[in-house]
CSV table of C-alpha atoms in Angstrom, one decimal:
chain,number,residue,atom,x,y,z
U,19,UNK,CA,17.8,-75.8,-47.1
U,20,UNK,CA,20.4,-77.6,-49.1
U,21,UNK,CA,21.7,-81.1,-48.6
U,22,UNK,CA,24.6,-80.2,-46.4
U,23,UNK,CA,22.4,-78.2,-44.0
U,24,UNK,CA,19.9,-81.1,-43.8
U,25,UNK,CA,22.6,-83.5,-42.6
U,26,UNK,CA,23.9,-80.8,-40.2
U,27,UNK,CA,27.2,-80.0,-42.0
U,28,UNK,CA,26.5,-76.7,-43.6
U,29,UNK,CA,25.6,-73.4,-41.9
U,30,UNK,CA,22.0,-73.3,-41.0
U,31,UNK,CA,20.1,-70.1,-41.4
U,32,UNK,CA,16.8,-71.0,-39.7
U,33,UNK,CA,16.6,-67.5,-38.2
U,34,UNK,CA,16.3,-66.0,-41.7
U,35,UNK,CA,13.4,-68.4,-42.4
U,36,UNK,CA,11.7,-67.4,-39.1
U,37,UNK,CA,12.1,-63.7,-40.0
U,38,UNK,CA,10.7,-64.0,-43.5
U,39,UNK,CA,7.7,-66.2,-42.3
U,40,UNK,CA,7.0,-63.8,-39.5
U,41,UNK,CA,7.0,-60.7,-41.8
U,42,UNK,CA,4.6,-62.4,-44.1
U,43,UNK,CA,2.2,-63.7,-41.5
U,44,UNK,CA,2.2,-60.3,-39.7
U,45,UNK,CA,1.2,-58.5,-42.9
U,46,UNK,CA,-2.0,-60.6,-43.0
U,47,UNK,CA,-2.5,-60.4,-39.2
U,48,UNK,CA,-2.3,-56.6,-39.2
U,49,UNK,CA,-4.6,-56.2,-42.1
U,50,UNK,CA,-7.1,-58.7,-40.6
U,51,UNK,CA,-7.1,-60.4,-44.0
U,52,UNK,CA,-6.2,-64.0,-44.1
U,53,UNK,CA,-4.9,-65.6,-47.4
U,54,UNK,CA,-8.3,-67.3,-47.7
U,55,UNK,CA,-10.2,-64.0,-47.5
U,56,UNK,CA,-7.9,-62.6,-50.2
U,57,UNK,CA,-8.8,-65.5,-52.5
U,58,UNK,CA,-12.5,-64.7,-52.0
U,59,UNK,CA,-11.8,-61.0,-52.7
U,60,UNK,CA,-10.0,-62.0,-55.8
U,61,UNK,CA,-12.9,-64.0,-57.1
U,62,UNK,CA,-15.3,-61.1,-56.5
U,63,UNK,CA,-13.0,-58.7,-58.1
U,64,UNK,CA,-12.7,-60.9,-61.2
U,65,UNK,CA,-16.5,-61.0,-61.5
U,66,UNK,CA,-16.9,-57.3,-61.3
U,67,UNK,CA,-14.1,-56.4,-63.7
U,68,UNK,CA,-15.2,-59.0,-66.2
U,69,UNK,CA,-18.5,-57.1,-66.6
U,70,UNK,CA,-16.5,-54.3,-68.2
U,71,UNK,CA,-13.5,-55.9,-69.8
U,72,UNK,CA,-12.3,-59.3,-70.7
U,73,UNK,CA,-9.4,-60.4,-68.4
U,74,UNK,CA,-7.1,-63.3,-68.1
U,75,UNK,CA,-8.6,-64.9,-65.0
U,76,UNK,CA,-5.8,-67.3,-64.4
U,77,UNK,CA,-3.1,-64.6,-64.2
U,78,UNK,CA,-4.9,-62.3,-61.7
U,79,UNK,CA,-2.8,-61.7,-58.6
U,80,UNK,CA,-3.8,-59.9,-55.4
U,81,UNK,CA,-1.1,-59.3,-52.9
U,82,UNK,CA,-0.8,-57.6,-49.5
U,83,UNK,CA,2.4,-55.5,-49.3
U,84,UNK,CA,3.8,-53.0,-46.9
U,85,UNK,CA,5.8,-49.9,-47.7
U,86,UNK,CA,6.9,-47.8,-44.7
U,87,UNK,CA,3.9,-47.5,-42.4
U,88,UNK,CA,1.1,-48.2,-44.9
U,89,UNK,CA,-0.2,-51.5,-46.0
U,90,UNK,CA,-1.3,-51.9,-49.6
U,91,UNK,CA,-3.5,-54.3,-51.5
U,92,UNK,CA,-1.9,-54.6,-54.9
U,93,UNK,CA,-3.9,-56.1,-57.8
U,94,UNK,CA,-2.3,-57.2,-61.0
U,95,UNK,CA,-5.0,-57.9,-63.6
U,96,UNK,CA,-3.8,-58.8,-67.0
U,97,UNK,CA,-6.3,-58.3,-69.8
U,98,UNK,CA,-7.2,-61.1,-72.2
U,99,UNK,CA,-4.9,-61.2,-75.3
U,100,UNK,CA,-6.4,-58.9,-77.9
U,101,UNK,CA,-8.1,-60.6,-80.8
U,102,UNK,CA,-7.1,-59.4,-84.2
U,103,UNK,CA,-10.0,-57.9,-86.1
U,104,UNK,CA,-10.1,-58.6,-89.8
M,25,UNK,CA,4.4,-39.6,-4.2
M,26,UNK,CA,2.5,-40.9,-7.1
M,27,UNK,CA,3.1,-44.5,-8.2
M,28,UNK,CA,3.8,-45.4,-11.8
M,29,UNK,CA,1.7,-48.4,-12.8
M,30,UNK,CA,3.6,-50.9,-15.0
M,31,UNK,CA,1.8,-53.8,-16.6
M,32,UNK,CA,3.8,-56.8,-17.9
M,33,UNK,CA,2.1,-58.7,-20.6
M,34,UNK,CA,2.8,-60.9,-23.6
M,35,UNK,CA,-0.2,-62.6,-25.3
M,36,UNK,CA,1.5,-65.9,-25.4
M,37,UNK,CA,1.9,-67.9,-22.2
M,38,UNK,CA,5.2,-69.2,-20.8
M,39,UNK,CA,7.4,-66.4,-22.1
M,40,UNK,CA,8.3,-65.0,-18.7
M,41,UNK,CA,5.7,-62.5,-17.5
M,42,UNK,CA,5.6,-63.7,-13.9
M,43,UNK,CA,9.4,-64.1,-13.7
M,44,UNK,CA,9.9,-60.6,-15.1
M,45,UNK,CA,7.3,-59.1,-12.7
M,46,UNK,CA,8.9,-60.7,-9.6
M,47,UNK,CA,12.4,-59.7,-10.7
M,48,UNK,CA,11.5,-56.1,-11.6
M,49,UNK,CA,9.8,-55.9,-8.2
M,50,UNK,CA,12.9,-57.0,-6.5
M,51,UNK,CA,15.2,-54.9,-8.6
M,52,UNK,CA,13.2,-51.7,-8.1
M,53,UNK,CA,12.7,-52.3,-4.3
M,54,UNK,CA,16.5,-53.0,-4.0
M,55,UNK,CA,17.1,-49.4,-5.0
M,56,UNK,CA,15.0,-48.2,-2.1
M,57,UNK,CA,11.7,-47.7,-4.0
M,58,UNK,CA,8.5,-49.0,-2.6
M,59,UNK,CA,6.8,-51.5,-4.9
M,60,UNK,CA,3.5,-53.4,-4.9
M,61,UNK,CA,3.3,-56.4,-7.3
M,62,UNK,CA,-0.2,-57.5,-8.2
M,63,UNK,CA,-1.0,-60.9,-9.6
M,64,UNK,CA,-3.8,-60.3,-12.1
M,65,UNK,CA,-3.9,-64.0,-13.3
M,66,UNK,CA,-7.0,-64.8,-11.4
M,67,UNK,CA,-7.5,-68.6,-11.2
M,68,UNK,CA,-3.9,-69.4,-12.1
M,69,UNK,CA,-2.0,-67.8,-9.2
M,70,UNK,CA,1.8,-68.0,-9.6
M,71,UNK,CA,3.5,-64.8,-8.7
M,72,UNK,CA,3.4,-65.9,-5.0
M,73,UNK,CA,5.5,-69.0,-5.6
M,74,UNK,CA,8.0,-67.2,-7.8
M,75,UNK,CA,8.4,-64.6,-5.0
M,76,UNK,CA,8.5,-67.3,-2.4
M,77,UNK,CA,5.5,-65.9,-0.5
M,78,UNK,CA,3.0,-68.7,-1.0
M,79,UNK,CA,2.8,-69.7,2.7
M,80,UNK,CA,1.9,-66.2,3.8
M,81,UNK,CA,-1.4,-65.7,1.9
M,82,UNK,CA,-4.5,-65.0,3.9
M,83,UNK,CA,-6.5,-62.8,1.6
M,84,UNK,CA,-6.3,-62.3,-2.1
M,85,UNK,CA,-7.2,-59.6,-4.7
M,86,UNK,CA,-10.8,-60.9,-5.2
M,87,UNK,CA,-11.4,-60.7,-1.4
M,88,UNK,CA,-10.5,-57.0,-1.7
M,89,UNK,CA,-12.7,-56.5,-4.8
M,90,UNK,CA,-15.6,-58.1,-3.0
M,91,UNK,CA,-15.1,-56.3,0.2
M,92,UNK,CA,-14.1,-59.2,2.5
M,93,UNK,CA,-11.0,-57.4,3.6
M,94,UNK,CA,-9.2,-54.1,3.2
M,95,UNK,CA,-6.5,-53.6,0.5
M,96,UNK,CA,-3.7,-53.5,3.2
M,97,UNK,CA,-4.8,-56.8,4.6
M,98,UNK,CA,-4.2,-58.5,1.2
M,99,UNK,CA,-0.7,-57.1,0.9
M,100,UNK,CA,2.1,-59.5,1.8
M,101,UNK,CA,5.4,-58.0,2.7
M,102,UNK,CA,8.5,-59.6,1.1
M,103,UNK,CA,10.8,-61.7,3.3
M,104,UNK,CA,13.9,-59.7,2.5
M,105,UNK,CA,12.9,-56.4,1.1
M,106,UNK,CA,10.9,-54.2,3.5
M,107,UNK,CA,9.4,-52.0,0.8
M,108,UNK,CA,8.2,-54.9,-1.6
M,109,UNK,CA,4.7,-56.2,-1.4
M,110,UNK,CA,2.6,-58.8,-3.2
M,111,UNK,CA,-1.2,-58.8,-3.7
M,112,UNK,CA,-1.9,-62.4,-4.7
M,113,UNK,CA,-4.5,-63.5,-7.2
M,114,UNK,CA,-7.5,-65.7,-6.1
M,115,UNK,CA,-6.9,-69.3,-7.0
M,116,UNK,CA,-10.5,-70.6,-7.0
M,117,UNK,CA,-12.2,-67.9,-9.1
M,118,UNK,CA,-11.9,-66.7,-12.7
M,119,UNK,CA,-11.2,-63.5,-14.6
M,120,UNK,CA,-14.8,-62.3,-14.5
M,121,UNK,CA,-14.5,-61.8,-10.7
M,122,UNK,CA,-12.6,-58.5,-11.4
M,123,UNK,CA,-13.5,-55.7,-13.9
M,124,UNK,CA,-11.2,-53.1,-15.4
M,125,UNK,CA,-12.9,-50.5,-13.2
M,126,UNK,CA,-12.0,-52.5,-10.1
M,127,UNK,CA,-8.4,-52.5,-11.2
M,128,UNK,CA,-8.4,-48.7,-11.7
M,129,UNK,CA,-10.2,-48.1,-8.4
M,130,UNK,CA,-7.9,-50.3,-6.3
M,131,UNK,CA,-4.6,-49.2,-7.9
M,132,UNK,CA,-5.7,-45.5,-7.4
M,133,UNK,CA,-5.9,-46.3,-3.7
M,134,UNK,CA,-2.3,-47.4,-3.7
M,135,UNK,CA,-0.9,-44.7,-6.0
M,136,UNK,CA,-0.3,-42.0,-3.4
M,137,UNK,CA,1.6,-44.3,-1.0
M,138,UNK,CA,4.0,-46.3,-3.2
M,139,UNK,CA,6.5,-45.6,-6.0
M,140,UNK,CA,5.7,-48.5,-8.3
M,141,UNK,CA,2.8,-50.8,-8.9
M,142,UNK,CA,3.7,-53.8,-11.1
M,143,UNK,CA,0.8,-55.8,-12.6
M,144,UNK,CA,1.5,-59.4,-13.8
M,145,UNK,CA,-1.0,-59.9,-16.7
M,146,UNK,CA,-2.4,-63.3,-17.6
M,147,UNK,CA,-1.7,-64.8,-21.1
M,148,UNK,CA,-4.4,-64.2,-23.7
M,149,UNK,CA,-6.2,-61.2,-25.0
M,150,UNK,CA,-9.5,-61.6,-23.1
M,151,UNK,CA,-10.9,-60.2,-19.9
M,152,UNK,CA,-7.8,-60.9,-17.7
M,153,UNK,CA,-5.6,-59.0,-20.1
M,154,UNK,CA,-8.1,-56.1,-20.3
M,155,UNK,CA,-8.1,-55.9,-16.5
M,156,UNK,CA,-4.3,-55.9,-16.3
M,157,UNK,CA,-3.8,-53.0,-18.8
M,158,UNK,CA,-6.7,-50.9,-17.6
M,159,UNK,CA,-4.8,-48.9,-15.0
M,160,UNK,CA,-1.4,-49.0,-16.7
M,161,UNK,CA,0.8,-46.0,-17.2
M,162,UNK,CA,3.5,-48.1,-18.9
M,163,UNK,CA,3.0,-51.4,-20.7
M,164,UNK,CA,6.0,-53.8,-21.0
M,165,UNK,CA,5.6,-56.5,-23.6
M,166,UNK,CA,7.7,-59.5,-23.1
M,167,UNK,CA,8.6,-62.0,-25.8
M,168,UNK,CA,11.0,-64.8,-26.7
M,169,UNK,CA,12.9,-65.1,-30.0
M,170,UNK,CA,10.5,-67.5,-31.6
M,171,UNK,CA,7.9,-67.0,-34.2
M,172,UNK,CA,4.8,-67.8,-32.1
M,173,UNK,CA,5.8,-65.5,-29.3
M,174,UNK,CA,6.8,-62.6,-31.6
M,175,UNK,CA,3.5,-63.0,-33.6
M,176,UNK,CA,1.5,-62.8,-30.3
M,177,UNK,CA,3.5,-59.8,-29.2
M,178,UNK,CA,2.6,-58.0,-32.4
M,179,UNK,CA,-1.1,-58.7,-31.7
M,180,UNK,CA,-0.7,-57.4,-28.2
M,181,UNK,CA,1.1,-54.3,-29.4
M,182,UNK,CA,-1.8,-53.6,-31.7
M,183,UNK,CA,-4.4,-54.0,-28.9
M,184,UNK,CA,-2.4,-51.8,-26.5
M,185,UNK,CA,-2.3,-49.1,-29.1
M,186,UNK,CA,-6.1,-49.4,-29.7
M,187,UNK,CA,-6.6,-49.0,-26.0
M,188,UNK,CA,-4.4,-45.9,-26.1
M,189,UNK,CA,-2.0,-47.5,-23.7
M,190,UNK,CA,0.8,-47.5,-26.3
M,191,UNK,CA,3.4,-47.6,-27.5
M,192,UNK,CA,4.8,-49.9,-24.9
M,193,UNK,CA,8.3,-51.2,-24.5
M,194,UNK,CA,9.8,-54.6,-25.3
M,195,UNK,CA,11.6,-57.1,-23.1
M,196,UNK,CA,13.3,-59.8,-25.1
M,197,UNK,CA,13.6,-62.8,-22.9
M,198,UNK,CA,15.5,-66.1,-23.0
M,199,UNK,CA,18.0,-65.1,-25.8
M,200,UNK,CA,20.7,-67.6,-26.5
M,201,UNK,CA,23.6,-65.6,-27.9
M,202,UNK,CA,25.4,-68.6,-29.4
M,203,UNK,CA,22.3,-69.5,-31.4
M,204,UNK,CA,21.8,-66.0,-32.6
M,205,UNK,CA,25.5,-65.9,-33.7
M,206,UNK,CA,25.1,-69.1,-35.8
M,207,UNK,CA,21.9,-67.8,-37.5
M,208,UNK,CA,19.5,-70.2,-35.7
M,209,UNK,CA,17.7,-67.7,-33.5
M,210,UNK,CA,16.1,-64.4,-34.3
M,211,UNK,CA,18.3,-61.6,-33.1
M,212,UNK,CA,17.3,-58.4,-31.3
M,213,UNK,CA,17.6,-56.3,-34.4
M,214,UNK,CA,15.4,-58.7,-36.4
M,215,UNK,CA,12.7,-58.6,-33.7
M,216,UNK,CA,12.8,-54.8,-33.3
M,217,UNK,CA,12.5,-54.4,-37.0
M,218,UNK,CA,9.5,-56.7,-37.2
M,219,UNK,CA,7.7,-55.2,-34.2
M,220,UNK,CA,8.7,-51.6,-34.6
M,221,UNK,CA,8.8,-50.9,-30.9
M,222,UNK,CA,11.3,-49.5,-28.4
M,223,UNK,CA,13.5,-52.0,-26.5
M,224,UNK,CA,13.8,-51.8,-22.7
M,225,UNK,CA,15.8,-54.9,-22.0
M,226,UNK,CA,17.4,-58.1,-23.3
M,227,UNK,CA,17.5,-61.0,-20.9
M,228,UNK,CA,19.7,-64.0,-21.8
M,229,UNK,CA,18.7,-67.6,-21.2
M,230,UNK,CA,20.2,-68.4,-17.8
M,231,UNK,CA,19.9,-71.5,-15.7
M,232,UNK,CA,20.2,-69.3,-12.6
M,233,UNK,CA,16.5,-68.2,-13.3
M,234,UNK,CA,15.2,-71.7,-12.7
M,235,UNK,CA,17.5,-72.3,-9.8
M,236,UNK,CA,16.3,-69.1,-8.2
M,237,UNK,CA,12.7,-69.8,-8.8
M,238,UNK,CA,13.1,-73.3,-7.3
M,239,UNK,CA,14.2,-71.5,-4.1
M,240,UNK,CA,11.5,-68.8,-4.3
M,241,UNK,CA,14.1,-66.1,-4.5
M,242,UNK,CA,14.0,-64.0,-7.7
M,243,UNK,CA,17.2,-64.1,-9.6
M,244,UNK,CA,17.5,-60.3,-9.5
M,245,UNK,CA,18.4,-60.6,-5.8
M,246,UNK,CA,21.7,-62.0,-7.0
M,247,UNK,CA,24.0,-59.7,-8.9
M,248,UNK,CA,26.2,-62.6,-9.9
M,249,UNK,CA,23.9,-63.9,-12.7
M,250,UNK,CA,23.6,-62.5,-16.2
M,251,UNK,CA,19.7,-62.7,-16.1
M,252,UNK,CA,19.7,-61.0,-12.7
M,253,UNK,CA,21.8,-58.1,-14.0
M,254,UNK,CA,19.6,-57.8,-17.1
M,255,UNK,CA,16.5,-57.4,-14.9
M,256,UNK,CA,18.3,-54.8,-12.7
M,257,UNK,CA,19.2,-52.9,-15.8
M,258,UNK,CA,15.6,-52.9,-16.9
M,259,UNK,CA,14.6,-51.5,-13.5
M,260,UNK,CA,17.2,-48.7,-13.9
M,261,UNK,CA,15.9,-47.9,-17.4
M,262,UNK,CA,12.4,-47.7,-15.9
M,263,UNK,CA,13.8,-45.1,-13.5
M,264,UNK,CA,14.9,-43.0,-16.4
M,265,UNK,CA,18.6,-44.0,-16.3
M,266,UNK,CA,20.4,-44.5,-19.6
M,267,UNK,CA,21.9,-47.9,-19.3
M,268,UNK,CA,23.7,-49.4,-22.3
M,269,UNK,CA,22.3,-52.6,-23.6
M,270,UNK,CA,24.1,-55.7,-22.6
M,271,UNK,CA,26.6,-57.1,-25.1
M,272,UNK,CA,25.3,-60.7,-25.0
M,273,UNK,CA,27.7,-62.1,-27.5
M,274,UNK,CA,30.8,-60.6,-26.1
M,275,UNK,CA,31.5,-58.5,-29.2
M,276,UNK,CA,31.7,-54.7,-29.1
M,277,UNK,CA,29.7,-54.4,-32.3
M,278,UNK,CA,26.6,-55.7,-30.8
M,279,UNK,CA,25.9,-53.0,-28.2
M,280,UNK,CA,26.9,-50.3,-30.7
M,281,UNK,CA,24.4,-51.5,-33.3
M,282,UNK,CA,21.6,-51.7,-30.8
M,283,UNK,CA,22.3,-48.2,-29.5
M,284,UNK,CA,22.2,-46.9,-33.0
M,285,UNK,CA,18.9,-48.6,-33.6
M,286,UNK,CA,17.4,-47.1,-30.5
M,287,UNK,CA,18.6,-43.6,-31.5
M,288,UNK,CA,17.2,-44.0,-35.0
M,289,UNK,CA,13.9,-45.2,-33.5
M,290,UNK,CA,13.8,-42.2,-31.2
M,291,UNK,CA,14.3,-39.7,-34.0
M,292,UNK,CA,11.9,-41.3,-36.4
C-alpha cells in the first residue's frame, strides 16, 4: 500500500491482498503442513543431507507450491562453495 | 416421490446458513413442491425464528430421536405455504443427542412423502456438522467474500469430499457489488478460482434480508428484493433449470464472464 492509498486518496486494492493471502494459507491448509512444520522438516533435511555432502545451510529453501491439481514440496539446496585443491 | 436431501453448511458461523435454508424452503415451496426444513443446530435453535414459527413449537427433533413423539408431530406447517414444514432443533440439549445414523433413519422416513428435505447445519466441523451431512444427496456450501469465511469453506469442501458427499455447490452470500468494483472485495471469479467448486448462486448484500427476518417472513416470499430473487434463482437451479447468474454490478460483462467460467468448469 502506498502513501496515497493509506490516506484514502489512491485506488485501494485490498481484494488483491485478500486473494494472495488466501491462496498462500490454503496451500498450507490443504497439505496439512504449517509454516512451522516446514521449518522443522527443513532442519531434518539439512541434517540428513549434510551427512553426505557439504551444503550451505543458510540458503536452503523449502517451499510448498501448487501446479494444476497437485501440490509439491520444492527444496532448493545449494552446496557449499567448492574449495580449491592445491 | 423421493425427496432430494440438501444440506446447507459453511464451517464459519454467521455467513447465512439459516437464512439460506429458510429462503430456499420458501422458494422451493412457492413453486408447489413439498419441503421439510430441519434445524440440525441442536442447542442453538434459530431456523424457527427466521421462518417465524417460534410460537408453534411443541416437539423438537430430539423428542423424535428419543421416541417421545412421532416425526409428524414435530413437523410445524408454515403460516403461508401449505407444503412447507419445519422440524425445530432442541434448545436445551447438545449435538451428541443425535447421531448421523439417526439423521439417516429419520430423513429416510420422510423421503417417500416430500420433494425436498433441507438441513440447516450448525457451524463448525464436529458432530453437528457430521450429523447434518450424513443423509445429504447435495451439499450447498455458503460463504461470504472475506478471507476467514472462504478459508473455512475450503476446509469444509475438503471434509465433504472425504465423506464422499462432494463435490458440493457454492452460494456466495452478502456480496457488495460496489466494493467488488473498486477492488475492495473478493469477486465471484476470485473465489471460484480459489475454491475450485461450481457456483449455484450469488446473493447480494440486501437490507431487505434483515427487515424480513425481523418480521419472521423470509425475504424470498417477496419478489421485489434482490436477495429474494437470488434465492428464488438458486431454488430454480436446484430444480435443474438453467438460470443465468445475476448481473450484480449492472454491467453486461459480468454475467458473460461467470457463464464462461461455469462452462469451462463443466468441461474440465
